Coordinates of C-alpha atoms and ligand atoms in Angstrom, one line a residue:
X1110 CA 45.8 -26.7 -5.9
X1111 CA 47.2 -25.7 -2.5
X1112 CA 45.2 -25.2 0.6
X1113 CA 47.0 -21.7 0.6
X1114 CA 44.2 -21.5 -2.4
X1115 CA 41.0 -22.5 -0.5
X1116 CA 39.3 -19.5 1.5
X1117 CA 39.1 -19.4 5.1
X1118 CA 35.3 -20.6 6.0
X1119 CA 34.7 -17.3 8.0
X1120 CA 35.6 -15.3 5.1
X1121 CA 33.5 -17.9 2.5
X1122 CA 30.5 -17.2 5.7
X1123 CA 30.6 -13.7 5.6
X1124 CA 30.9 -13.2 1.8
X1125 CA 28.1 -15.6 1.7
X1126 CA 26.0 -14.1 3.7
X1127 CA 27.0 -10.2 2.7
X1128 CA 25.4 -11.6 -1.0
X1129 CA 22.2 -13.0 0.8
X1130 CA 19.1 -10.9 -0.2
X1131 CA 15.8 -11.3 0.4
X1132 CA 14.3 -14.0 -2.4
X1133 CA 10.2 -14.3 -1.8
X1134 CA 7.7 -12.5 -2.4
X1135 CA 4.7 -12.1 0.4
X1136 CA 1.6 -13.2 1.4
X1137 CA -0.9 -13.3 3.8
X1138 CA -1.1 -16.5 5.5
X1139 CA -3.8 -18.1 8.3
X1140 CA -2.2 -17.5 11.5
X1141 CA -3.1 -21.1 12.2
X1142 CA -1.1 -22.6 9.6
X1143 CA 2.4 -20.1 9.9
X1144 CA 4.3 -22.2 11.9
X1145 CA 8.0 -21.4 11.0
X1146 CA 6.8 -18.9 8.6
X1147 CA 9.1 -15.1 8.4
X1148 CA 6.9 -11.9 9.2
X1149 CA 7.1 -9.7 6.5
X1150 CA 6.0 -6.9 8.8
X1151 CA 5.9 -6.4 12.7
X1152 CA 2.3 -6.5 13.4
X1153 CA 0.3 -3.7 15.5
X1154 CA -2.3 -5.0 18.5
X1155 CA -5.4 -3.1 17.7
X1156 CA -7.1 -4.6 21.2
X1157 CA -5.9 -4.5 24.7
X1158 CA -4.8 -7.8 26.4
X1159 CA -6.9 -8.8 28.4
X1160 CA -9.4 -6.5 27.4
X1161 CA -11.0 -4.9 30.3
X1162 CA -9.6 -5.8 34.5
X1163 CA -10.7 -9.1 35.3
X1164 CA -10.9 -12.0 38.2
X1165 CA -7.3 -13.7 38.4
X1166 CA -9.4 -16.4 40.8
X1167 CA -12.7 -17.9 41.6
X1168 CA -14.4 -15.8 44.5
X1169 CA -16.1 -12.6 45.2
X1170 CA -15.2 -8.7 44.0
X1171 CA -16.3 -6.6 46.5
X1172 CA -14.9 -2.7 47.3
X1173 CA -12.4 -2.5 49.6
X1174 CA -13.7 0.1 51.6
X1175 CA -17.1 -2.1 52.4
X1176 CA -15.0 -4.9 53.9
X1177 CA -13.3 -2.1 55.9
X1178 CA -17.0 -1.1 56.9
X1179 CA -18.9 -4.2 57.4
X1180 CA -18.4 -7.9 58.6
X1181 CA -20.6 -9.2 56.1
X1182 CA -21.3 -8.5 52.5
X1183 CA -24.8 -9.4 50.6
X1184 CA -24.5 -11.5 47.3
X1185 CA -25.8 -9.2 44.7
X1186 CA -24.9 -10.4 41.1
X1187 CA -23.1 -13.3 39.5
X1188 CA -20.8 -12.6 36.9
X1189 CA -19.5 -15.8 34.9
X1190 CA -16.7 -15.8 32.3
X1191 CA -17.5 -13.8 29.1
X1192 CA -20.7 -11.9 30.4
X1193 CA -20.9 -8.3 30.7
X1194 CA -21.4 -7.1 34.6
X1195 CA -23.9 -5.0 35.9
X1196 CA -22.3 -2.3 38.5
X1197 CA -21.7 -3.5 41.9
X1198 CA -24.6 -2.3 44.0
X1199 CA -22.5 -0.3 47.0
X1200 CA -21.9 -2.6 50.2
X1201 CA -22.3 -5.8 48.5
X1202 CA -20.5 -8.5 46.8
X1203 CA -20.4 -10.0 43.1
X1204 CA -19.7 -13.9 42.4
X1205 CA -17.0 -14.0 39.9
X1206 CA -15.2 -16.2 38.4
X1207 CA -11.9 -16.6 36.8
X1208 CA -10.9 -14.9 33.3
X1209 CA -15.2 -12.8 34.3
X1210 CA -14.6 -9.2 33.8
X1211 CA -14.5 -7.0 37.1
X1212 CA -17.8 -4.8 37.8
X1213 CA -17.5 -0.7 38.2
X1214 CA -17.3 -0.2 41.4
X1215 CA -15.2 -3.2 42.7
X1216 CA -11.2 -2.8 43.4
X1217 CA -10.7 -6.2 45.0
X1218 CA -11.6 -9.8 44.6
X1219 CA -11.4 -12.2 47.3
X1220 CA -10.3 -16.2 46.7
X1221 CA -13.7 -18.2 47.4
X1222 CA -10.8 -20.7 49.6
X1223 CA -10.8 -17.3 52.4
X1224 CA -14.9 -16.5 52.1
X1225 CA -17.8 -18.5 53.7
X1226 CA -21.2 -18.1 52.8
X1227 CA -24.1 -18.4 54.3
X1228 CA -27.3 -18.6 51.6
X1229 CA -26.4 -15.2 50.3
X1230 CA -24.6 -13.6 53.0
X1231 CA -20.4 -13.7 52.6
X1232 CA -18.1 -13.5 55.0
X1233 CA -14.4 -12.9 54.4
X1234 CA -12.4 -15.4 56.6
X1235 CA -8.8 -14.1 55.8
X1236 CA -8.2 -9.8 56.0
X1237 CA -7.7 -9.3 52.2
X1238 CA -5.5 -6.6 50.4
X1239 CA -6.6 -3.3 48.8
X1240 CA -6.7 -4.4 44.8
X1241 CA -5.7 -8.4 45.0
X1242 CA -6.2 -10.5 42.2
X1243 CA -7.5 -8.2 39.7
X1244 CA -5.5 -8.9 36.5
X1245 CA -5.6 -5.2 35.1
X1246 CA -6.2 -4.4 31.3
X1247 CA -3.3 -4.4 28.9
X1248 CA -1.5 -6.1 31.7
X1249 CA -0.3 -8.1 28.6
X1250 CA -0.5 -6.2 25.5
X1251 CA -1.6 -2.7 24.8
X1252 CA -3.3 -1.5 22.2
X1253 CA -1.1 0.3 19.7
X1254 CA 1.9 -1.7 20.7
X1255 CA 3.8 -3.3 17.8
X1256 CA 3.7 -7.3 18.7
X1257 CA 7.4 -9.4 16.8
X1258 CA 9.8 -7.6 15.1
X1259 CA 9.7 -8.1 11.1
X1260 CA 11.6 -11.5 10.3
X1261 CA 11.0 -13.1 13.2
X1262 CA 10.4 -16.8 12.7
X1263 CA 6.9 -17.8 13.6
X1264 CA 7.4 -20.2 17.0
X1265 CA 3.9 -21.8 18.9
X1266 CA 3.9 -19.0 21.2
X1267 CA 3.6 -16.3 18.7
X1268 CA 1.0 -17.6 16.8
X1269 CA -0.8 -17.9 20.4
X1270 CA 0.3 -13.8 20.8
X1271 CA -1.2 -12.9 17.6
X1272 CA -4.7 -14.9 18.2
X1273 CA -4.4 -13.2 21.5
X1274 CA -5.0 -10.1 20.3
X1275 CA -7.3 -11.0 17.1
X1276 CA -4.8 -11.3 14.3
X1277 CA -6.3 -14.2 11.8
X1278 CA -4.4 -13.4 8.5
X1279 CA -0.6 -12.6 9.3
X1280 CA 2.1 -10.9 6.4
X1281 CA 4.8 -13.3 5.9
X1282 CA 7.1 -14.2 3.4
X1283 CA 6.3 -17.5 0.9
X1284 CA 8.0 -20.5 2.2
X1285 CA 11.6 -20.4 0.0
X1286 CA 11.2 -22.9 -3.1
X1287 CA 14.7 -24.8 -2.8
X1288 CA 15.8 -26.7 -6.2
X1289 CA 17.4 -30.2 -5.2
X1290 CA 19.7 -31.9 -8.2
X1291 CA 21.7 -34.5 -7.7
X1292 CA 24.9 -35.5 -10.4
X1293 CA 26.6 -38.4 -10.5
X1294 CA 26.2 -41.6 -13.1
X1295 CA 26.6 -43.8 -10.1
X1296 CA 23.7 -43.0 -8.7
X1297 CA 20.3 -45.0 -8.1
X1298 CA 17.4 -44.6 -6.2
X1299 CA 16.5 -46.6 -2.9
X1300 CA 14.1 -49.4 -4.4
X1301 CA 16.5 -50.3 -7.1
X1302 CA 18.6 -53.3 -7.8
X1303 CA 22.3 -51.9 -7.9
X1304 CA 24.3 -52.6 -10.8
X1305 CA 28.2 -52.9 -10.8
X1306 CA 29.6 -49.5 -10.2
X1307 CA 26.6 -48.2 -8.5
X1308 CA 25.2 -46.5 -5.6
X1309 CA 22.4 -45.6 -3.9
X1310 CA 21.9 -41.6 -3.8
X1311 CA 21.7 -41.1 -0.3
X1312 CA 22.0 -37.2 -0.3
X1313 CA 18.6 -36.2 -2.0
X1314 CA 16.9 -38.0 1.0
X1315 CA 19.0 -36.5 3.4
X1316 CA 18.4 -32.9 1.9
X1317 CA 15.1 -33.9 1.5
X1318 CA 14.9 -34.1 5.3
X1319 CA 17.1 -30.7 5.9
X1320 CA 15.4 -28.8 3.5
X1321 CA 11.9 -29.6 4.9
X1322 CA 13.1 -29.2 8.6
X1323 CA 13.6 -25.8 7.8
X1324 CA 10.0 -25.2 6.4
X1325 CA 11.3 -24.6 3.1
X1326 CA 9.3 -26.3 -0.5
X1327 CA 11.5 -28.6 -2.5
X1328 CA 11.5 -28.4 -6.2
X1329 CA 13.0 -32.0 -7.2
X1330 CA 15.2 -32.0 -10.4
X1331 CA 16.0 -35.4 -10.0
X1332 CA 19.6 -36.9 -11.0
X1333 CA 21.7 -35.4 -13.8
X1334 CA 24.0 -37.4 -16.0
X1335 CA 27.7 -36.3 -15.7
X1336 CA 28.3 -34.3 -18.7
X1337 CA 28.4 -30.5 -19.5
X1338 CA 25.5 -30.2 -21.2
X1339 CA 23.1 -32.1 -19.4
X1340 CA 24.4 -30.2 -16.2
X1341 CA 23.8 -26.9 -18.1
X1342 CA 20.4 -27.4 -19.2
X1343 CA 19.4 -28.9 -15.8
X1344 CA 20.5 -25.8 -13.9
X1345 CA 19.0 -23.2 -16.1
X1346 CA 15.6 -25.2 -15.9
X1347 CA 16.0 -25.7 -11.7
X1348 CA 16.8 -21.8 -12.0
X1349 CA 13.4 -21.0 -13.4
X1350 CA 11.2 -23.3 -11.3
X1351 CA 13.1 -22.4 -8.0
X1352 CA 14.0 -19.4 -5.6
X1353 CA 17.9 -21.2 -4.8
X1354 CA 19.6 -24.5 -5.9
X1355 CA 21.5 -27.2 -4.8
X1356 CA 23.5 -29.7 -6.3
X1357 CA 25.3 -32.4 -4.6
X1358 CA 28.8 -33.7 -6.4
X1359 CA 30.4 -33.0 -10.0
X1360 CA 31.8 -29.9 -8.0
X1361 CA 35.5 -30.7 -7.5
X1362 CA 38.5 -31.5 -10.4
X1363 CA 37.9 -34.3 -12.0
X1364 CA 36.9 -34.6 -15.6
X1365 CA 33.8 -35.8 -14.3
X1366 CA 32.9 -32.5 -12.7
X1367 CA 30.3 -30.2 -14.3
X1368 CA 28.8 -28.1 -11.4
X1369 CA 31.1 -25.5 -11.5
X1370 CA 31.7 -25.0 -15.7
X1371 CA 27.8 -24.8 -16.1
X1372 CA 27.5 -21.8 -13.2
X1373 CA 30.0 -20.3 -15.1
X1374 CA 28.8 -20.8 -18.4
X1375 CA 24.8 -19.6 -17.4
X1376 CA 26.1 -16.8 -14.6
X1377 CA 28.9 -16.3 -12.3
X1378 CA 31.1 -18.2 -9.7
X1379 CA 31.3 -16.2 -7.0
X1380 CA 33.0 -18.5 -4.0
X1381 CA 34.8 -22.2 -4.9
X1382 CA 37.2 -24.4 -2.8
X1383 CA 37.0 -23.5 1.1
X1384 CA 39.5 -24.5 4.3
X1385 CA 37.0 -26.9 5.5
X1386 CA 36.6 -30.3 6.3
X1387 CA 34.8 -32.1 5.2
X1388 CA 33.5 -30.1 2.3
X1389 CA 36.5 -28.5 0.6
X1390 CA 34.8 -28.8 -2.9
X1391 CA 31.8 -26.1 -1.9
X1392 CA 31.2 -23.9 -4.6
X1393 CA 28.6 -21.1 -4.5
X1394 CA 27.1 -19.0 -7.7
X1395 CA 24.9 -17.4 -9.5
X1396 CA 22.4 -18.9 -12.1
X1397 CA 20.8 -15.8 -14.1
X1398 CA 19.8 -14.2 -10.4
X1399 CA 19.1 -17.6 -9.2
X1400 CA 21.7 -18.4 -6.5
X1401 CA 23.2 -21.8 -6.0
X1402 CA 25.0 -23.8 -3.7
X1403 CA 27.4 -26.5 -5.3
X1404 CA 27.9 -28.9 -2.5
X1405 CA 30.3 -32.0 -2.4
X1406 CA 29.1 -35.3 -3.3
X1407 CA 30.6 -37.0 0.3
X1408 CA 27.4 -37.5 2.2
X1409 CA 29.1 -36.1 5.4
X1410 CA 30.5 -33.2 3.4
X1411 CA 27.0 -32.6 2.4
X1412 CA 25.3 -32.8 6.0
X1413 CA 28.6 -30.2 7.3
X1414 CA 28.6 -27.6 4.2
X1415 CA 24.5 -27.3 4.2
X1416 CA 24.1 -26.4 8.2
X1417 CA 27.2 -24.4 8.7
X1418 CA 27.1 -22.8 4.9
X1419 CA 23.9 -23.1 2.5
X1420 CA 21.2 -23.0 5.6
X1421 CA 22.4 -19.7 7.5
X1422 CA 22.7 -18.1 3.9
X1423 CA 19.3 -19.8 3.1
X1424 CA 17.8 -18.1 6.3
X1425 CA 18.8 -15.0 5.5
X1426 CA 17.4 -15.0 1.7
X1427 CA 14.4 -16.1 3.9
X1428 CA 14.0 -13.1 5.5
X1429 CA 15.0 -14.2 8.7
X1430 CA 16.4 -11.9 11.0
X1431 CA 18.4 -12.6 14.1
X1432 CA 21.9 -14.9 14.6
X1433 CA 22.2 -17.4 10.8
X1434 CA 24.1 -20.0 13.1
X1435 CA 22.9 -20.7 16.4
X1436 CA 25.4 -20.1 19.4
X1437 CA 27.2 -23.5 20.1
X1438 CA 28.7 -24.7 23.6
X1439 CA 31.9 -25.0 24.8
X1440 CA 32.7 -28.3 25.9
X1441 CA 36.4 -30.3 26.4
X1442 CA 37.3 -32.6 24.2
X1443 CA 37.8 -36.0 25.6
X1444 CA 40.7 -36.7 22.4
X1445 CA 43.5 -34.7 21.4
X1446 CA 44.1 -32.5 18.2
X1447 CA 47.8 -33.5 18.0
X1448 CA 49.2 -32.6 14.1
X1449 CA 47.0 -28.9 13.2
X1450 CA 45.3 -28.9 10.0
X1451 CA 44.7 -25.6 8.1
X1452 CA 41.4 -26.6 7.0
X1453 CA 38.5 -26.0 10.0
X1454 CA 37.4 -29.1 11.0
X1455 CA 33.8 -30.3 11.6
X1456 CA 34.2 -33.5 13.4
X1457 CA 30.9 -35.2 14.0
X1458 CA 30.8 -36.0 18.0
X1459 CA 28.9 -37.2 20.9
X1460 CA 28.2 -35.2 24.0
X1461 CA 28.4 -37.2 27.5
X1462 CA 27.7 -36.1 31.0
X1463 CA 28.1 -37.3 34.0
X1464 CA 27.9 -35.5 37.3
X1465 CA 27.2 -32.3 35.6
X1466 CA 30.8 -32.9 33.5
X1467 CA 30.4 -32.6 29.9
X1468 CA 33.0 -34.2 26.8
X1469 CA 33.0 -34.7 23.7
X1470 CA 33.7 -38.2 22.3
X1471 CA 34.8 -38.1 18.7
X1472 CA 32.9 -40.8 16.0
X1473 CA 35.4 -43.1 15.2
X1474 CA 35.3 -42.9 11.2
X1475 CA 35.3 -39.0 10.2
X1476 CA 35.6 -39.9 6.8
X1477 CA 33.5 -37.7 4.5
X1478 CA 31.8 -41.1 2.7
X1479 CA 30.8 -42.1 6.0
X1480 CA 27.4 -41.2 7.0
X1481 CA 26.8 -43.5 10.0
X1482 CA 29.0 -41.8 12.0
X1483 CA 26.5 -38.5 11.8
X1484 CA 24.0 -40.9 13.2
X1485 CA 26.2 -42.2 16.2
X1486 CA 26.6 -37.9 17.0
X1487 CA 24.5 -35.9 18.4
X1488 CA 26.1 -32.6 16.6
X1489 CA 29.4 -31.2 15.4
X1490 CA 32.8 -30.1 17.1
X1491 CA 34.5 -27.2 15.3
X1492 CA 38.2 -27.8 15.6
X1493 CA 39.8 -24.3 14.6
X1494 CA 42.3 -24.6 11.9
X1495 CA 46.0 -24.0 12.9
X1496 CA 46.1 -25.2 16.2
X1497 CA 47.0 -28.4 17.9
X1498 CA 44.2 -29.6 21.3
X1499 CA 45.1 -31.6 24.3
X1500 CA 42.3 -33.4 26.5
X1501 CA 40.4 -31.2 28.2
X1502 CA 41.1 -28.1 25.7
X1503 CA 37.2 -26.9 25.0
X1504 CA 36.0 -26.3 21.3
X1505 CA 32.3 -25.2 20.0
X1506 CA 29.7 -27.9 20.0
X1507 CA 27.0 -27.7 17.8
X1508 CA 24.2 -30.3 18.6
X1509 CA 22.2 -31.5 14.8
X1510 CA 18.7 -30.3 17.0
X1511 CA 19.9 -26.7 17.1
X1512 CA 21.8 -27.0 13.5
X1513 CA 18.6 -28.1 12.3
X1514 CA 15.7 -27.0 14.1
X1515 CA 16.9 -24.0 15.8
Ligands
LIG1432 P1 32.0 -36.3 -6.7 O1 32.4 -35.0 -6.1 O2 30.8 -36.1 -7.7 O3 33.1 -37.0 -7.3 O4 31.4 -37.2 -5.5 C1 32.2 -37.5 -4.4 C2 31.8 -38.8 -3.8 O5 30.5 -38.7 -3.3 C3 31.8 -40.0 -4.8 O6 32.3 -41.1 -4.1 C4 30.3 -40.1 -5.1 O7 30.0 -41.4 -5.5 C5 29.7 -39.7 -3.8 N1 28.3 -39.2 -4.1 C6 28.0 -38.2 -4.9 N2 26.7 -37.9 -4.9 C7 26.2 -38.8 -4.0 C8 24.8 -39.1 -3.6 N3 23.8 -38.3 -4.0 N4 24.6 -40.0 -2.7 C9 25.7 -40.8 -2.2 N5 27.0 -40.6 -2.6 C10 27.2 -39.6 -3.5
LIG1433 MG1 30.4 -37.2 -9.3

């Protein structure tokens, strides 16, 4: 087939994405333990943060217009963190202390650093402001206000917001259940002896890893022997158990490839053969309604095609809303692009800086079999297809930790 054949990977990207739909259901889940989860629903602060004006230091709250009045103020009350204040008795002072709600009556609260006291009697060393360091209430949140927009992706800082105003239980959509199949006869597990002709599987691990790193469940099909049939009946099972699928290999022309017959026969086809590289091979599909992503069987080709294809469209059917690829860098090449290729290139790269320059430093070996060049890389350079680069020219870098965790 010619590359005139393959589809452009920003077509493949957006026809991918235009079929993304939301897959789980939801459910309410402790606050404590959503960490990456989706919101389902933008939730509503019923409280005021903080709740009522407080102390933003340890000191005194006093009215302004007694300091203005008197050189000293008596001591009347102590008011410690989490206790309810009585009043402030006119021309005196309250002992308060950080995060201690402010007493009617007082408007300004003065640092213990600029007072001195003498047994009850205070004295303010330093002239003080009208209404200092009084945090007010709802300086934070107010109540009513609507907190994260639905499909936000729960950070460590929201879970803190939603404690922060009382939330235990949050609305957010089940963790996707992602179906992992691997083909190939070749293939044995780590722990094994090899036999002639074989190798280890090296892509469930690595999905294994991708798959968890974006907070997603694995369903684990194990390997499936190279023929139709076996192919078939493992993807209509993996389509039951699981909310999308994923093979790796048996997806390109030879007779040994089944992926793409047994979408066919058990749903539809809907994208195969792209102008990538690596990953050319990528096919994606329905099984019944259960989507699937056909990756290659290269190792590289599977680490390339899953974080610039199957994980934006798998964020989506997440519920995720916002950007499906984060925003790369631009940063110069340190090699030349000399003969342009019509596939888009990923080439996995390493970032250097010195002096506040930054290059990229291509991994000798881009060859899709080779998997230790991803480790010498810190992320991917897109080279654009159709063009030719000198040193210097700048492309967009893609570090693994945003491709992955970001
Ligand atoms: P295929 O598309 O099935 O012909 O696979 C392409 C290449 O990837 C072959 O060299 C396979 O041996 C290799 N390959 C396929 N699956 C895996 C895997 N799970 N782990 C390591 N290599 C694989
Ligand atoms: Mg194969």
């Amino acid at each position: 087939m010619a590359t005139s054949d393959l589809m452009p990977v920003d077509e493949a990207f957006n026809q991918l994405l235009a079929q993304a739909r939301v897959l789980s259901d939801v459910q309410k889940r402790p606050v404590s333990d959503s960490l990456g989860c989706i919101l389902a629903e933008s939730p509503v602060s019923g409280v005021n943060v903080p709740p009522t004006d407080n102390s933003a230091v340890d000191g005194f709250a006093i009215r302004y217009q007694d300091y203005q009045q008197q050189g000293t103020l008596p001591v009347s009350q102590r008011i410690p963190a989490g206790v309810g204040p009585e009043p402030l008795k006119p021309g005196t002072a309250a002992r308060i202390f950080t995060g201690a709600a402010i007493p009617a009556g007082a408007d300004t609260v003065i640092m213990q650093e600029n007072t001195e006291l003498d047994g009850d009697t205070l004295s303010i060393t330093k002239a003080p402001e009208s209404g200092q360091n009084i945090r007010p209430r709802g300086q934070d949140i107010e109540q009513g206000e609507s907190l994260l927009e639905t499909g936000t992706r729960l950070l460590p800082q929201h879970m803190g917001l939603l404690a922060s105003v009382g939330i235990e239980q949050a609305r957010v959509y089940r963790p996707l259940t992602v179906a992992i199949l691997s083909t190939g006869d070749e293939l044995v597990p780590p722990g094994q002896p090899l036999k002639p002709g074989q190798i280890y599987n090296s892509n469930r691990d690595m999905l294994r890893g991708l798959v968890t790193a974006a907070g997603w469940r694995i369903h684990e099909c194990g390997d499936v022997a190279d023929t139709l049939e076996a192919t078939r009946d493992a993807l209509s099972d993996a389509a039951q158990r699981a909310d999308i699928i994923i093979t790796t290999g048996g997806v390109s022309v030879g007779e040994e490839d089944h992926i793409r017959d047994a979408i066919e026969a058990l749903g539809q086809l809907n994208l195969w053969r792209l102008a990538i590289k690596p990953g050319k091979p990528l096919a994606f599909g329905h099984v019944g309604n259960t989507p699937i992503l056909g990756l290659p069987g290269n190792p590289a080709a599977v680490l390339v095609t899953f974080l610039m294809l199957a994980r934006p469209f798998m964020r989506c059917c997440q519920g995720e809303v916002g950007p499906p690829l984060p925003a790369p860098e631009h940063v110069a090449l340190a090699f030349s692009v000399e003969r342009p290729q019509s596939r888009r290139e990923f080439q996995r790269v390493r970032c250097h800086e010195e002096n506040g320059n930054r290059w990229l430093e291509a991994a000798p070996n881009q060859s899709s079999g080779v998997l230790s060049s991803a480790c010498w890389a810190d992320g991917l350079a897109l080279i654009p297809e159709n063009e030719s680069l000198e040193v210097g020219d700048e492309v967009a870098f893609y570090s693994f930790t945003q491709l992955m965790y970001g």
